[in-house]
Short mmCIF file of C-alpha atoms in Angstrom, two decimals:
data_model
loop_
_atom_site.label_atom_id
_atom_site.label_comp_id
_atom_site.label_asym_id
_atom_site.label_seq_id
_atom_site.Cartn_x
_atom_site.Cartn_y
_atom_site.Cartn_z
CA UNK A 757 140.55 41.58 93.98
CA UNK A 758 138.70 40.34 90.72
CA UNK A 759 140.09 36.91 90.97
CA UNK A 760 139.58 37.15 94.53
CA UNK A 761 135.15 37.93 94.95
CA UNK A 762 135.65 35.27 92.29
CA UNK A 763 137.13 33.02 94.47
CA UNK A 764 134.91 34.15 97.55
CA UNK A 765 131.91 34.29 95.80
CA UNK A 766 132.71 30.72 94.12
CA UNK A 767 133.28 28.99 97.59
CA UNK A 768 130.26 30.63 99.95
CA UNK A 769 127.48 30.14 97.22
CA UNK A 770 128.13 26.43 97.72
CA UNK A 771 128.91 26.65 101.39
CA UNK A 772 126.13 26.83 104.47
CA UNK A 773 127.16 29.40 106.50
CA UNK A 774 127.06 32.15 104.26
CA UNK A 775 129.95 35.78 104.81
CA UNK A 776 130.29 38.99 103.28
CA UNK A 777 133.32 39.54 101.28
CA UNK A 778 135.18 43.24 101.79
CA UNK A 779 136.97 44.79 98.68
CA UNK A 780 139.01 46.90 99.69
CA UNK A 781 138.81 49.74 97.49
CA UNK A 782 140.90 53.82 98.25
CA UNK A 783 139.44 58.05 97.50
CA UNK A 784 141.74 56.78 94.29
CA UNK A 785 137.94 55.39 92.70
CA UNK A 786 136.85 58.88 93.10
CA UNK A 787 138.87 60.90 92.08
CA UNK A 788 141.28 61.38 89.44
CA UNK A 789 145.21 60.55 89.55
CA UNK A 790 147.53 62.44 90.99
CA UNK A 791 149.80 61.88 87.68
CA UNK A 792 150.27 59.44 84.50
CA UNK A 793 152.15 56.80 86.87
CA UNK A 794 148.54 56.71 88.66
CA UNK A 795 146.83 55.86 86.17
CA UNK A 796 146.26 52.57 86.79
CA UNK A 797 145.90 52.42 90.12
CA UNK A 798 142.76 55.40 89.75
CA UNK A 799 141.12 52.94 87.22
CA UNK A 800 141.80 49.76 89.18
CA UNK A 801 140.22 51.35 92.30
CA UNK A 802 136.78 53.06 89.96
CA UNK A 803 136.21 48.66 89.25
CA UNK A 804 136.60 47.36 92.23
CA UNK A 805 133.74 50.54 93.53
CA UNK A 806 131.58 49.16 90.55
CA UNK A 807 132.26 45.49 90.92
CA UNK A 808 131.98 45.65 94.83
CA UNK A 809 128.17 47.52 94.22
CA UNK A 810 127.54 44.79 90.41
CA UNK A 811 128.50 41.41 92.08
CA UNK A 812 126.43 43.03 95.95
CA UNK A 813 123.45 42.88 93.42
CA UNK A 814 123.86 39.67 91.64
CA UNK A 815 124.99 37.65 94.75
CA UNK A 816 122.86 38.36 97.20
CA UNK A 817 120.31 35.47 95.88
CA UNK A 818 123.11 33.59 96.94
CA UNK A 819 123.16 35.02 100.55
CA UNK A 820 126.12 36.52 99.69
CA UNK A 821 126.72 40.58 100.98
CA UNK A 822 129.75 42.48 99.25
CA UNK A 823 130.63 45.61 101.20
CA UNK A 824 134.15 47.79 100.24
CA UNK A 825 136.25 50.19 101.73
CA UNK A 826 138.22 53.16 99.71
CA UNK A 827 140.17 54.78 102.91
CA UNK A 828 142.58 57.94 101.90
CA UNK A 829 145.91 57.94 102.64
CA UNK A 830 146.80 55.96 104.88
CA UNK A 831 150.42 55.10 106.69
CA UNK A 832 151.47 51.99 103.94
CA UNK A 833 155.21 51.80 102.32
CA UNK A 834 152.22 52.80 98.95
CA UNK A 835 152.47 56.49 100.24
CA UNK A 836 155.49 56.11 102.76
CA UNK A 837 157.92 54.74 99.89
CA UNK A 838 156.52 57.30 97.24
CA UNK A 839 159.20 57.17 94.60
CA UNK A 840 161.29 60.76 94.95
CA UNK A 841 159.88 63.15 91.54
CA UNK A 842 156.05 62.63 93.33
CA UNK A 843 157.09 62.82 97.22
CA UNK A 844 156.31 66.99 96.95
CA UNK A 845 153.53 66.49 95.50
CA UNK A 846 152.08 64.06 97.21
CA UNK A 847 153.51 65.61 99.99
CA UNK A 848 150.49 68.25 99.09
CA UNK A 849 147.70 66.41 99.00
CA UNK A 850 148.59 64.58 102.41
CA UNK A 851 148.72 67.85 104.36
CA UNK A 852 145.29 69.02 102.28
CA UNK A 853 143.81 65.60 103.21
CA UNK A 854 145.14 66.55 107.19
CA UNK A 855 147.81 63.70 107.09
CA UNK A 856 148.01 60.28 107.06
CA UNK A 857 145.40 57.82 108.78
CA UNK A 858 147.20 54.95 111.21
CA UNK A 859 146.16 51.09 110.18
CA UNK A 860 144.51 50.70 113.17
CA UNK A 861 142.08 54.20 111.70
CA UNK A 862 140.96 52.38 109.06
CA UNK A 863 139.82 48.93 111.03
CA UNK A 864 137.82 50.68 113.27
CA UNK A 865 136.28 51.40 109.48
CA UNK A 866 136.20 47.90 108.10
CA UNK A 867 133.93 46.82 111.43
CA UNK A 868 132.12 49.37 111.42
CA UNK A 869 132.00 48.81 107.94
CA UNK A 870 131.26 44.79 108.25
CA UNK A 871 128.14 45.56 110.98
CA UNK A 872 125.93 47.63 110.57
CA UNK A 873 126.47 48.09 106.83
CA UNK A 874 123.87 47.16 104.17
CA UNK A 875 124.85 44.85 101.25
CA UNK A 876 126.29 47.05 98.27
CA UNK A 877 127.83 49.17 100.44
CA UNK A 878 131.15 52.42 99.77
CA UNK A 879 132.26 53.21 102.55
CA UNK A 880 135.68 56.16 102.56
CA UNK A 881 137.49 56.29 105.66
CA UNK A 882 139.17 59.64 105.97
CA UNK A 883 140.92 60.96 108.47
CA UNK A 884 139.10 63.76 110.93
CA UNK A 885 135.67 63.30 109.02
CA UNK A 886 133.24 60.57 110.51
CA UNK A 887 133.02 57.60 108.20
CA UNK A 888 131.10 57.90 106.16
CA UNK A 889 128.70 55.82 102.72
CA UNK A 890 129.30 57.30 99.68
CA UNK A 891 125.45 56.84 97.63
CA UNK A 892 125.64 54.51 94.78
CA UNK A 893 125.19 57.03 91.88
CA UNK A 894 123.50 53.95 89.48
CA UNK A 895 120.47 54.55 91.24
CA UNK A 896 117.28 56.95 89.90
CA UNK A 897 117.74 59.35 92.76
CA UNK A 898 121.53 60.25 92.40
CA UNK A 899 120.75 60.20 88.89
CA UNK A 900 118.02 62.72 88.89
CA UNK A 901 120.91 65.00 91.63
CA UNK A 902 123.29 64.75 88.30
CA UNK A 903 121.66 66.08 85.56
CA UNK A 904 120.20 68.71 88.00
CA UNK A 905 123.93 69.81 88.53
CA UNK A 906 125.01 68.99 84.61
CA UNK A 907 126.52 71.14 81.92
CA UNK A 908 124.07 70.56 79.20
CA UNK A 909 125.58 70.65 76.05
CA UNK A 910 124.01 72.59 72.46
#
């Protein structure tokens, strides 16, 4: 994702026709992983979100828009071909999320992200839920609300 974003950014900076960079994150970027084997995936998807929002601020001055789509469980090889040791646990989690989504449902979210959302947006795509934009927690109102919900230590 990082290399693709850098390549696209460099080309769009030089081009008279600006565009959008859409990174693919995951709901895993907002939640802890299922197991030790998921640490790399979870951390990388959290990084995709941070990369998207950082680049959105940095390259907006060049007329380039950067956004991120974060789908939940989708009918892809990552989900359908999970290792047997994780299948039972994964099936429980997917069931709680009302099952897997079709790639077509994610594509509809992608379309809405491109056509209806502003620079730096991170869209969550969940089965049976409306498409949602997750606010940037690095802006002042979000920091204050996080502070109000935080556990204070002495």
